PDB file of C-alpha atoms in Angstrom:
ATOM      1  CA  MET A1268      -4.276   4.650 -22.253  1.00 41.00           C
ATOM      2  CA  SER A1269      -5.400   3.822 -18.491  1.00 42.00           C
ATOM      3  CA  THR A1270      -4.018   0.833 -16.996  1.00 43.00           C
ATOM      4  CA  LYS A1271      -5.974  -1.653 -14.698  1.00 48.00           C
ATOM      5  CA  PRO A1272      -4.311  -1.984 -11.504  1.00 43.00           C
ATOM      6  CA  SER A1273      -2.749  -5.345 -11.170  1.00 42.00           C
ATOM      7  CA  ALA A1274      -1.412  -5.702  -7.542  1.00 44.00           C
ATOM      8  CA  HIS A1275      -3.709  -6.537  -4.351  1.00 46.00           C
ATOM      9  CA  PRO A1276      -2.895  -4.149  -1.716  1.00 42.00           C
ATOM     10  CA  SER A1277      -1.110  -5.819   1.007  1.00 46.00           C
ATOM     11  CA  ALA A1278      -1.608  -5.843   4.959  1.00 46.00           C
ATOM     12  CA  ASN A1279       2.183  -6.206   5.089  1.00 52.00           C
ATOM     13  CA  GLN A1280       3.538  -3.229   3.516  1.00 60.00           C
ATOM     14  CA  GLY A1281       7.412  -4.146   3.981  1.00 72.00           C
ATOM     15  CA  VAL A1282       9.654  -2.369   1.490  1.00 92.00           C
ATOM     16  CA  ASN A1283      10.688  -5.886  -0.089  1.00 96.00           C
ATOM     17  CA  LEU A1284       7.814  -8.079  -1.371  1.00 97.00           C
ATOM     18  CA  LEU A1285      10.105 -11.061  -2.175  1.00 98.00           C
ATOM     19  CA  GLU A1286      13.348 -11.744   0.087  1.00 97.00           C
ATOM     20  CA  LEU A1287      16.153 -14.598  -0.242  1.00 98.00           C
ATOM     21  CA  LYS A1288      18.471 -14.946   2.389  1.00 98.00           C
ATOM     22  CA  GLY A1289      21.649 -17.694   2.125  1.00 97.00           C
ATOM     23  CA  VAL A1290      19.624 -19.774  -0.289  1.00 98.00           C
ATOM     24  CA  HIS A1291      21.171 -22.824  -1.456  1.00 97.00           C
ATOM     25  CA  THR A1292      19.888 -25.360  -3.911  1.00 97.00           C
ATOM     26  CA  HIS A1293      21.142 -28.669  -5.074  1.00 96.00           C
ATOM     27  CA  ILE A1294      19.746 -30.431  -8.170  1.00 93.00           C
ATOM     28  CA  GLY A1295      20.855 -34.044  -7.746  1.00 91.00           C
ATOM     29  CA  ALA A1296      24.737 -34.141  -6.992  1.00 92.00           C
ATOM     30  CA  TYR A1297      25.047 -30.581  -8.147  1.00 93.00           C
ATOM     31  CA  HIS A1298      25.315 -27.705  -5.965  1.00 96.00           C
ATOM     32  CA  ILE A1299      23.818 -24.767  -7.971  1.00 96.00           C
ATOM     33  CA  LEU A1300      22.849 -22.036  -5.782  1.00 97.00           C
ATOM     34  CA  HIS A1301      25.480 -21.082  -3.266  1.00 97.00           C
ATOM     35  CA  GLY A1302      23.811 -18.740  -0.696  1.00 96.00           C
ATOM     36  CA  VAL A1303      21.711 -16.109  -2.708  1.00 97.00           C
ATOM     37  CA  ASP A1304      20.654 -12.897  -1.012  1.00 97.00           C
ATOM     38  CA  LEU A1305      18.125 -11.167  -3.093  1.00 98.00           C
ATOM     39  CA  ALA A1306      15.734  -8.584  -2.636  1.00 97.00           C
ATOM     40  CA  VAL A1307      12.707  -7.524  -4.696  1.00 98.00           C
ATOM     41  CA  PRO A1308      11.198  -4.167  -3.775  1.00 97.00           C
ATOM     42  CA  ARG A1309       7.466  -3.966  -3.742  1.00 96.00           C
ATOM     43  CA  GLY A1310       6.187  -2.086  -6.798  1.00 94.00           C
ATOM     44  CA  GLN A1311       9.463  -2.009  -8.663  1.00 95.00           C
ATOM     45  CA  LEU A1312      11.066  -4.059 -11.521  1.00 96.00           C
ATOM     46  CA  THR A1313      14.116  -5.709 -10.692  1.00 97.00           C
ATOM     47  CA  MET A1314      16.337  -7.081 -13.155  1.00 96.00           C
ATOM     48  CA  LEU A1315      18.397 -10.216 -12.465  1.00 96.00           C
ATOM     49  CA  LEU A1316      21.542 -10.354 -14.732  1.00 93.00           C
ATOM     50  CA  GLY A1317      24.354 -12.601 -15.025  1.00 90.00           C
ATOM     51  CA  ARG A1318      26.551 -14.736 -17.632  1.00 86.00           C
ATOM     52  CA  ASN A1319      25.064 -17.992 -18.840  1.00 87.00           C
ATOM     53  CA  GLY A1320      25.180 -20.535 -16.047  1.00 90.00           C
ATOM     54  CA  ALA A1321      25.211 -18.269 -13.360  1.00 92.00           C
ATOM     55  CA  GLY A1322      22.334 -19.536 -11.658  1.00 95.00           C
ATOM     56  CA  LYS A1323      19.379 -16.995 -12.709  1.00 96.00           C
ATOM     57  CA  THR A1324      16.838 -19.620 -14.006  1.00 95.00           C
ATOM     58  CA  THR A1325      17.724 -21.834 -10.828  1.00 97.00           C
ATOM     59  CA  THR A1326      16.986 -18.721  -8.661  1.00 98.00           C
ATOM     60  CA  LEU A1327      13.585 -18.405 -10.444  1.00 97.00           C
ATOM     61  CA  ARG A1328      12.542 -22.132  -9.946  1.00 97.00           C
ATOM     62  CA  THR A1329      13.673 -22.102  -6.474  1.00 98.00           C
ATOM     63  CA  ILE A1330      11.453 -19.028  -5.618  1.00 98.00           C
ATOM     64  CA  MET A1331       8.502 -21.135  -7.245  1.00 97.00           C
ATOM     65  CA  GLY A1332       9.325 -24.161  -5.333  1.00 96.00           C
ATOM     66  CA  LEU A1333      10.091 -26.117  -8.554  1.00 96.00           C
ATOM     67  CA  TRP A1334      13.126 -26.954  -6.956  1.00 95.00           C
ATOM     68  CA  GLN A1335      13.417 -26.960  -3.194  1.00 94.00           C
ATOM     69  CA  ALA A1336      16.034 -24.808  -1.255  1.00 96.00           C
ATOM     70  CA  SER A1337      18.427 -27.126   0.612  1.00 95.00           C
ATOM     71  CA  GLN A1338      19.331 -24.128   2.925  1.00 96.00           C
ATOM     72  CA  GLY A1339      18.297 -20.587   3.561  1.00 97.00           C
ATOM     73  CA  SER A1340      15.179 -18.983   3.618  1.00 97.00           C
ATOM     74  CA  LEU A1341      12.361 -17.303   0.961  1.00 98.00           C
ATOM     75  CA  HIS A1342       9.890 -14.722   2.205  1.00 98.00           C
ATOM     76  CA  PHE A1343       7.085 -13.703   0.155  1.00 98.00           C
ATOM     77  CA  ASP A1344       4.917 -10.782   1.470  1.00 96.00           C
ATOM     78  CA  GLY A1345       6.276 -11.432   4.974  1.00 93.00           C
ATOM     79  CA  ARG A1346       5.451 -15.191   4.610  1.00 95.00           C
ATOM     80  CA  ASP A1347       8.132 -18.004   4.562  1.00 96.00           C
ATOM     81  CA  ILE A1348       7.500 -19.980   1.380  1.00 97.00           C
ATOM     82  CA  SER A1349      10.809 -21.924   1.606  1.00 95.00           C
ATOM     83  CA  LYS A1350       8.983 -25.294   2.237  1.00 93.00           C
ATOM     84  CA  MET A1351       5.934 -24.716   0.153  1.00 95.00           C
ATOM     85  CA  HIS A1352       4.996 -26.498  -2.990  1.00 95.00           C
ATOM     86  CA  THR A1353       4.472 -24.844  -6.450  1.00 95.00           C
ATOM     87  CA  PRO A1354       0.530 -24.889  -6.530  1.00 94.00           C
ATOM     88  CA  HIS A1355       0.574 -23.068  -2.920  1.00 96.00           C
ATOM     89  CA  ILE A1356       3.222 -20.610  -4.148  1.00 96.00           C
ATOM     90  CA  ALA A1357       1.127 -19.767  -7.385  1.00 93.00           C
ATOM     91  CA  GLY A1358      -1.918 -19.446  -5.250  1.00 92.00           C
ATOM     92  CA  LEU A1359      -0.136 -16.409  -3.464  1.00 95.00           C
ATOM     93  CA  ASP A1360      -0.717 -14.530  -6.462  1.00 93.00           C
ATOM     94  CA  ILE A1361       2.646 -15.156  -7.910  1.00 96.00           C
ATOM     95  CA  ALA A1362       2.962 -15.741 -11.805  1.00 94.00           C
ATOM     96  CA  TYR A1363       5.883 -17.278 -13.348  1.00 95.00           C
ATOM     97  CA  VAL A1364       6.555 -17.496 -17.061  1.00 93.00           C
ATOM     98  CA  PRO A1365       9.563 -19.843 -17.771  1.00 92.00           C
ATOM     99  CA  GLU A1366      11.884 -19.525 -20.806  1.00 86.00           C
ATOM    100  CA  ASN A1367      10.159 -22.191 -22.909  1.00 82.00           C
ATOM    101  CA  MET A1368       6.971 -19.859 -22.219  1.00 78.00           C
ATOM    102  CA  GLY A1369       4.689 -22.924 -21.025  1.00 82.00           C
ATOM    103  CA  ILE A1370       1.814 -22.185 -23.545  1.00 90.00           C
ATOM    104  CA  PHE A1371      -0.350 -24.977 -25.075  1.00 93.00           C
ATOM    105  CA  SER A1372       0.498 -25.098 -28.641  1.00 93.00           C
ATOM    106  CA  ASP A1373      -2.618 -27.341 -29.891  1.00 94.00           C
ATOM    107  CA  LEU A1374      -5.162 -25.051 -28.031  1.00 95.00           C
ATOM    108  CA  SER A1375      -6.468 -21.805 -29.313  1.00 96.00           C
ATOM    109  CA  VAL A1376      -5.018 -18.413 -27.785  1.00 96.00           C
ATOM    110  CA  LYS A1377      -8.614 -17.970 -26.134  1.00 95.00           C
ATOM    111  CA  GLU A1378      -8.297 -21.433 -24.522  1.00 95.00           C
ATOM    112  CA  ASN A1379      -4.707 -20.969 -23.360  1.00 95.00           C
ATOM    113  CA  MET A1380      -6.094 -17.661 -21.609  1.00 95.00           C
ATOM    114  CA  LEU A1381      -9.107 -19.596 -20.211  1.00 92.00           C
ATOM    115  CA  LEU A1382      -6.751 -22.232 -18.597  1.00 91.00           C
ATOM    116  CA  ALA A1383      -4.726 -19.425 -16.666  1.00 91.00           C
ATOM    117  CA  ALA A1384      -7.631 -17.731 -15.543  1.00 89.00           C
ATOM    118  CA  ARG A1385      -8.393 -19.947 -12.335  1.00 82.00           C
ATOM    119  CA  LYS A1386     -11.540 -18.225 -11.460  1.00 81.00           C
ATOM    120  CA  ALA A1387     -13.342 -18.628 -15.046  1.00 84.00           C
ATOM    121  CA  SER A1388     -14.770 -21.686 -16.340  1.00 83.00           C
ATOM    122  CA  ARG A1389     -15.786 -20.035 -19.653  1.00 87.00           C
ATOM    123  CA  VAL A1390     -14.430 -16.874 -21.356  1.00 85.00           C
ATOM    124  CA  ALA A1391     -17.372 -14.782 -20.479  1.00 88.00           C
ATOM    125  CA  GLN A1392     -16.413 -15.196 -16.829  1.00 88.00           C
ATOM    126  CA  ILE A1393     -13.126 -13.438 -17.278  1.00 89.00           C
ATOM    127  CA  ASP A1394     -13.123 -10.080 -16.151  1.00 89.00           C
ATOM    128  CA  GLU A1395     -13.920  -7.894 -19.295  1.00 92.00           C
ATOM    129  CA  GLN A1396     -11.988  -4.715 -18.456  1.00 92.00           C
ATOM    130  CA  ARG A1397      -9.063  -6.659 -17.563  1.00 91.00           C
ATOM    131  CA  LEU A1398      -9.186  -8.558 -20.822  1.00 93.00           C
ATOM    132  CA  GLN A1399      -9.408  -5.146 -22.813  1.00 94.00           C
ATOM    133  CA  TRP A1400      -6.378  -3.865 -20.859  1.00 92.00           C
ATOM    134  CA  ILE A1401      -4.550  -7.191 -21.884  1.00 93.00           C
ATOM    135  CA  PHE A1402      -5.638  -6.673 -25.649  1.00 94.00           C
ATOM    136  CA  GLY A1403      -4.206  -2.819 -25.215  1.00 91.00           C
ATOM    137  CA  LEU A1404      -0.970  -4.357 -24.157  1.00 88.00           C
ATOM    138  CA  PHE A1405      -0.415  -7.099 -26.551  1.00 91.00           C
ATOM    139  CA  PRO A1406      -2.887  -6.694 -29.551  1.00 92.00           C
ATOM    140  CA  ALA A1407      -1.660  -9.711 -31.158  1.00 92.00           C
ATOM    141  CA  VAL A1408      -3.449 -11.652 -28.355  1.00 95.00           C
ATOM    142  CA  GLN A1409      -6.971 -10.108 -29.616  1.00 95.00           C
ATOM    143  CA  LYS A1410      -5.963 -10.596 -33.432  1.00 96.00           C
ATOM    144  CA  PHE A1411      -5.169 -14.279 -32.796  1.00 96.00           C
ATOM    145  CA  TRP A1412      -7.792 -15.064 -30.372  1.00 96.00           C
ATOM    146  CA  ASN A1413      -9.091 -18.109 -32.084  1.00 96.00           C
ATOM    147  CA  HIS A1414      -5.721 -19.290 -33.774  1.00 96.00           C
ATOM    148  CA  PRO A1415      -3.915 -22.162 -32.383  1.00 96.00           C
ATOM    149  CA  ALA A1416      -1.270 -20.967 -30.383  1.00 95.00           C
ATOM    150  CA  GLY A1417       1.333 -23.065 -31.689  1.00 93.00           C
ATOM    151  CA  LYS A1418       1.003 -21.012 -35.299  1.00 94.00           C
ATOM    152  CA  LEU A1419       2.067 -17.797 -33.503  1.00 93.00           C
ATOM    153  CA  SER A1420       5.351 -16.317 -34.037  1.00 90.00           C
ATOM    154  CA  GLY A1421       7.771 -16.353 -31.249  1.00 87.00           C
ATOM    155  CA  GLY A1422       7.200 -12.895 -30.149  1.00 87.00           C
ATOM    156  CA  GLN A1423       3.477 -13.689 -30.370  1.00 91.00           C
ATOM    157  CA  LYS A1424       3.986 -16.608 -28.218  1.00 92.00           C
ATOM    158  CA  GLN A1425       6.019 -14.741 -25.633  1.00 90.00           C
ATOM    159  CA  MET A1426       3.073 -12.017 -25.474  1.00 90.00           C
ATOM    160  CA  LEU A1427       0.466 -14.797 -24.972  1.00 94.00           C
ATOM    161  CA  ALA A1428       2.723 -16.355 -22.329  1.00 93.00           C
ATOM    162  CA  VAL A1429       2.899 -12.897 -20.286  1.00 92.00           C
ATOM    163  CA  SER A1430      -0.789 -12.443 -21.016  1.00 94.00           C
ATOM    164  CA  ARG A1431      -1.746 -15.659 -19.361  1.00 93.00           C
ATOM    165  CA  ALA A1432       0.303 -14.630 -16.544  1.00 92.00           C
ATOM    166  CA  ILE A1433      -1.615 -11.506 -15.948  1.00 91.00           C
ATOM    167  CA  VAL A1434      -5.136 -12.603 -16.736  1.00 92.00           C
ATOM    168  CA  GLU A1435      -5.979 -12.377 -13.259  1.00 90.00           C
ATOM    169  CA  PRO A1436      -4.238  -9.897 -10.754  1.00 89.00           C
ATOM    170  CA  ARG A1437      -0.905 -10.674  -9.353  1.00 91.00           C
ATOM    171  CA  LYS A1438       1.451  -9.444  -6.776  1.00 94.00           C
ATOM    172  CA  LEU A1439       4.523 -10.461  -8.301  1.00 96.00           C
ATOM    173  CA  LEU A1440       5.261 -11.352 -11.979  1.00 96.00           C
ATOM    174  CA  ILE A1441       8.405 -13.419 -12.645  1.00 97.00           C
ATOM    175  CA  ILE A1442       9.537 -13.823 -16.288  1.00 94.00           C
ATOM    176  CA  ASP A1443      12.599 -15.432 -17.552  1.00 94.00           C
ATOM    177  CA  GLU A1444      14.210 -13.814 -20.564  1.00 90.00           C
ATOM    178  CA  PRO A1445      11.085 -12.203 -21.985  1.00 89.00           C
ATOM    179  CA  SER A1446      12.989 -10.830 -25.159  1.00 86.00           C
ATOM    180  CA  LYS A1447      15.177 -13.898 -26.092  1.00 82.00           C
ATOM    181  CA  GLY A1448      15.031 -14.439 -29.941  1.00 79.00           C
ATOM    182  CA  LEU A1449      12.570 -11.409 -30.555  1.00 82.00           C
ATOM    183  CA  ALA A1450      13.048  -9.262 -33.385  1.00 83.00           C
ATOM    184  CA  PRO A1451      13.806  -5.683 -32.269  1.00 85.00           C
ATOM    185  CA  VAL A1452      10.560  -4.299 -33.005  1.00 83.00           C
ATOM    186  CA  MET A1453       8.903  -6.806 -30.843  1.00 83.00           C
ATOM    187  CA  ILE A1454      11.395  -5.990 -28.032  1.00 86.00           C
ATOM    188  CA  ASN A1455      10.129  -2.644 -28.197  1.00 86.00           C
ATOM    189  CA  ASN A1456       6.641  -3.570 -27.840  1.00 84.00           C
ATOM    190  CA  MET A1457       7.509  -5.631 -24.964  1.00 87.00           C
ATOM    191  CA  ILE A1458       9.443  -3.067 -23.250  1.00 89.00           C
ATOM    192  CA  ASP A1459       6.418  -0.904 -23.653  1.00 88.00           C
ATOM    193  CA  ALA A1460       4.202  -3.351 -22.166  1.00 88.00           C
ATOM    194  CA  PHE A1461       6.318  -3.977 -19.283  1.00 90.00           C
ATOM    195  CA  ALA A1462       6.577  -0.259 -18.842  1.00 91.00           C
ATOM    196  CA  GLN A1463       2.648  -0.151 -18.322  1.00 89.00           C
ATOM    197  CA  LEU A1464       2.537  -3.381 -16.261  1.00 90.00           C
ATOM    198  CA  LYS A1465       5.025  -1.743 -13.693  1.00 91.00           C
ATOM    199  CA  ALA A1466       3.133   1.539 -13.766  1.00 91.00           C
ATOM    200  CA  SER A1467      -0.108  -0.626 -12.868  1.00 89.00           C
ATOM    201  CA  GLY A1468       1.575  -1.395  -9.610  1.00 90.00           C
ATOM    202  CA  VAL A1469       2.524  -5.124 -10.231  1.00 93.00           C
ATOM    203  CA  THR A1470       6.118  -5.911  -8.893  1.00 97.00           C
ATOM    204  CA  ILE A1471       8.381  -7.665 -11.404  1.00 96.00           C
ATOM    205  CA  LEU A1472      11.297  -9.722 -11.469  1.00 97.00           C
ATOM    206  CA  LEU A1473      12.931 -10.420 -14.687  1.00 95.00           C
ATOM    207  CA  VAL A1474      16.052 -12.574 -16.136  1.00 94.00           C
ATOM    208  CA  GLU A1475      17.173 -10.738 -19.132  1.00 88.00           C
ATOM    209  CA  GLN A1476      20.050 -10.937 -21.502  1.00 81.00           C
ATOM    210  CA  ASN A1477      19.370  -7.819 -23.578  1.00 78.00           C
ATOM    211  CA  ILE A1478      21.103  -4.910 -21.982  1.00 78.00           C
ATOM    212  CA  ASN A1479      19.066  -2.459 -23.576  1.00 80.00           C
ATOM    213  CA  PHE A1480      15.726  -4.111 -22.342  1.00 85.00           C
ATOM    214  CA  ALA A1481      17.446  -4.186 -18.632  1.00 87.00           C
ATOM    215  CA  LYS A1482      18.536  -0.499 -18.747  1.00 88.00           C
ATOM    216  CA  ARG A1483      15.187   1.064 -20.077  1.00 89.00           C
ATOM    217  CA  LEU A1484      13.251  -0.944 -17.572  1.00 92.00           C
ATOM    218  CA  GLY A1485      15.015  -1.767 -14.387  1.00 94.00           C
ATOM    219  CA  ASP A1486      14.592   0.069 -11.339  1.00 96.00           C
ATOM    220  CA  THR A1487      16.931  -2.150  -9.204  1.00 96.00           C
ATOM    221  CA  VAL A1488      19.292  -4.735 -10.275  1.00 95.00           C
ATOM    222  CA  ALA A1489      21.160  -8.236  -8.984  1.00 95.00           C
ATOM    223  CA  VAL A1490      23.879  -9.674 -10.906  1.00 93.00           C
ATOM    224  CA  MET A1491      24.670 -13.185 -10.198  1.00 94.00           C
ATOM    225  CA  ASP A1492      27.727 -15.185 -10.578  1.00 92.00           C
ATOM    226  CA  ASP A1493      28.521 -18.685  -9.736  1.00 93.00           C
ATOM    227  CA  GLY A1494      25.518 -19.387  -8.136  1.00 96.00           C
ATOM    228  CA  ARG A1495      25.542 -16.083  -5.886  1.00 95.00           C
ATOM    229  CA  VAL A1496      24.535 -12.548  -6.247  1.00 96.00           C
ATOM    230  CA  VAL A1497      27.790 -10.559  -6.402  1.00 94.00           C
ATOM    231  CA  HIS A1498      26.099  -7.217  -7.044  1.00 93.00           C
ATOM    232  CA  ALA A1499      22.955  -5.504  -6.141  1.00 95.00           C
ATOM    233  CA  GLY A1500      21.884  -2.082  -6.346  1.00 94.00           C
ATOM    234  CA  SER A1501      20.350   0.726  -8.664  1.00 94.00           C
ATOM    235  CA  MET A1502      19.888  -0.175 -12.538  1.00 92.00           C
ATOM    236  CA  ALA A1503      20.544   3.444 -13.411  1.00 91.00           C
ATOM    237  CA  GLU A1504      23.886   3.496 -11.323  1.00 90.00           C
ATOM    238  CA  LEU A1505      25.104   0.338 -12.983  1.00 88.00           C
ATOM    239  CA  ALA A1506      23.998   1.341 -16.455  1.00 86.00           C
ATOM    240  CA  GLU A1507      26.421   4.553 -16.038  1.00 87.00           C
ATOM    241  CA  ASP A1508      29.319   2.480 -14.765  1.00 85.00           C
ATOM    242  CA  GLU A1509      30.977   1.026 -17.705  1.00 83.00           C
ATOM    243  CA  ALA A1510      34.079  -0.271 -15.584  1.00 84.00           C
ATOM    244  CA  LEU A1511      31.412  -2.225 -13.252  1.00 83.00           C
ATOM    245  CA  GLN A1512      29.474  -3.638 -16.112  1.00 82.00           C
ATOM    246  CA  ARG A1513      32.904  -5.082 -17.543  1.00 82.00           C
ATOM    247  CA  SER A1514      33.850  -6.502 -14.239  1.00 81.00           C
ATOM    248  CA  LEU A1515      30.336  -8.231 -13.534  1.00 80.00           C
ATOM    249  CA  LEU A1516      29.233  -9.219 -16.804  1.00 77.00           C
ATOM    250  CA  GLY A1517      32.230  -8.837 -19.184  1.00 73.00           C
ATOM    251  CA  LEU A1518      30.571  -6.324 -21.567  1.00 59.00           C
ATOM    252  CA  ALA A1519      29.242  -2.607 -21.237  1.00 48.00           C
ATOM    253  CA  LEU A1520      25.612  -1.667 -21.503  1.00 48.00           C
TER     254      LEU A1520
END
């Protein structure tokens, strides 16, 4: 199956599409991120791993401007986004799928997709070629097109959430734990879909707890602990080094 290109060509063709340098984030009285350095190479899939509470979700929310960095810098495609607000960051063609998926349960699958398509006021205005491409990635989205989103299974809701994120071309796709709570067959479907997304040219940053998911998809990896990135490098190298895995994650892949 052919994939439709998902990323726009950029005038700023640096190696890294997204860079965080020395990022600190406070939430109320709590100091959550303690100088995060993170690089997301253009056109690759970067896994963000770490134990629960390591700061992974806070990092994603800081990138999206949902929480403001109190120190450090965030650059996307060569542009400083450190002080930008969430709608402006999303407007740079960054899509974020939070852990709770963010779909509207009372609306149909079709209505959820239409809401995400900023350039369309009715379904007929959504790029038909792109919609068919999404249906190929996630057949359940087409099958349940007119059904209430709240009636979908967990895996189908996750597929809808990702479909909403890619209904328009994006430069960067940020997803928090896409395999959480999914049955193995659904996880395999999701892995296949992300592999196709990556092949289409979109840059992806994934937080994931499923190690098999990370091992099969990741190009590069960053491991967080206590609000910092404590390891960064090749996913393949980490997957082959059991001692390093146990040291960083307390387990072997």
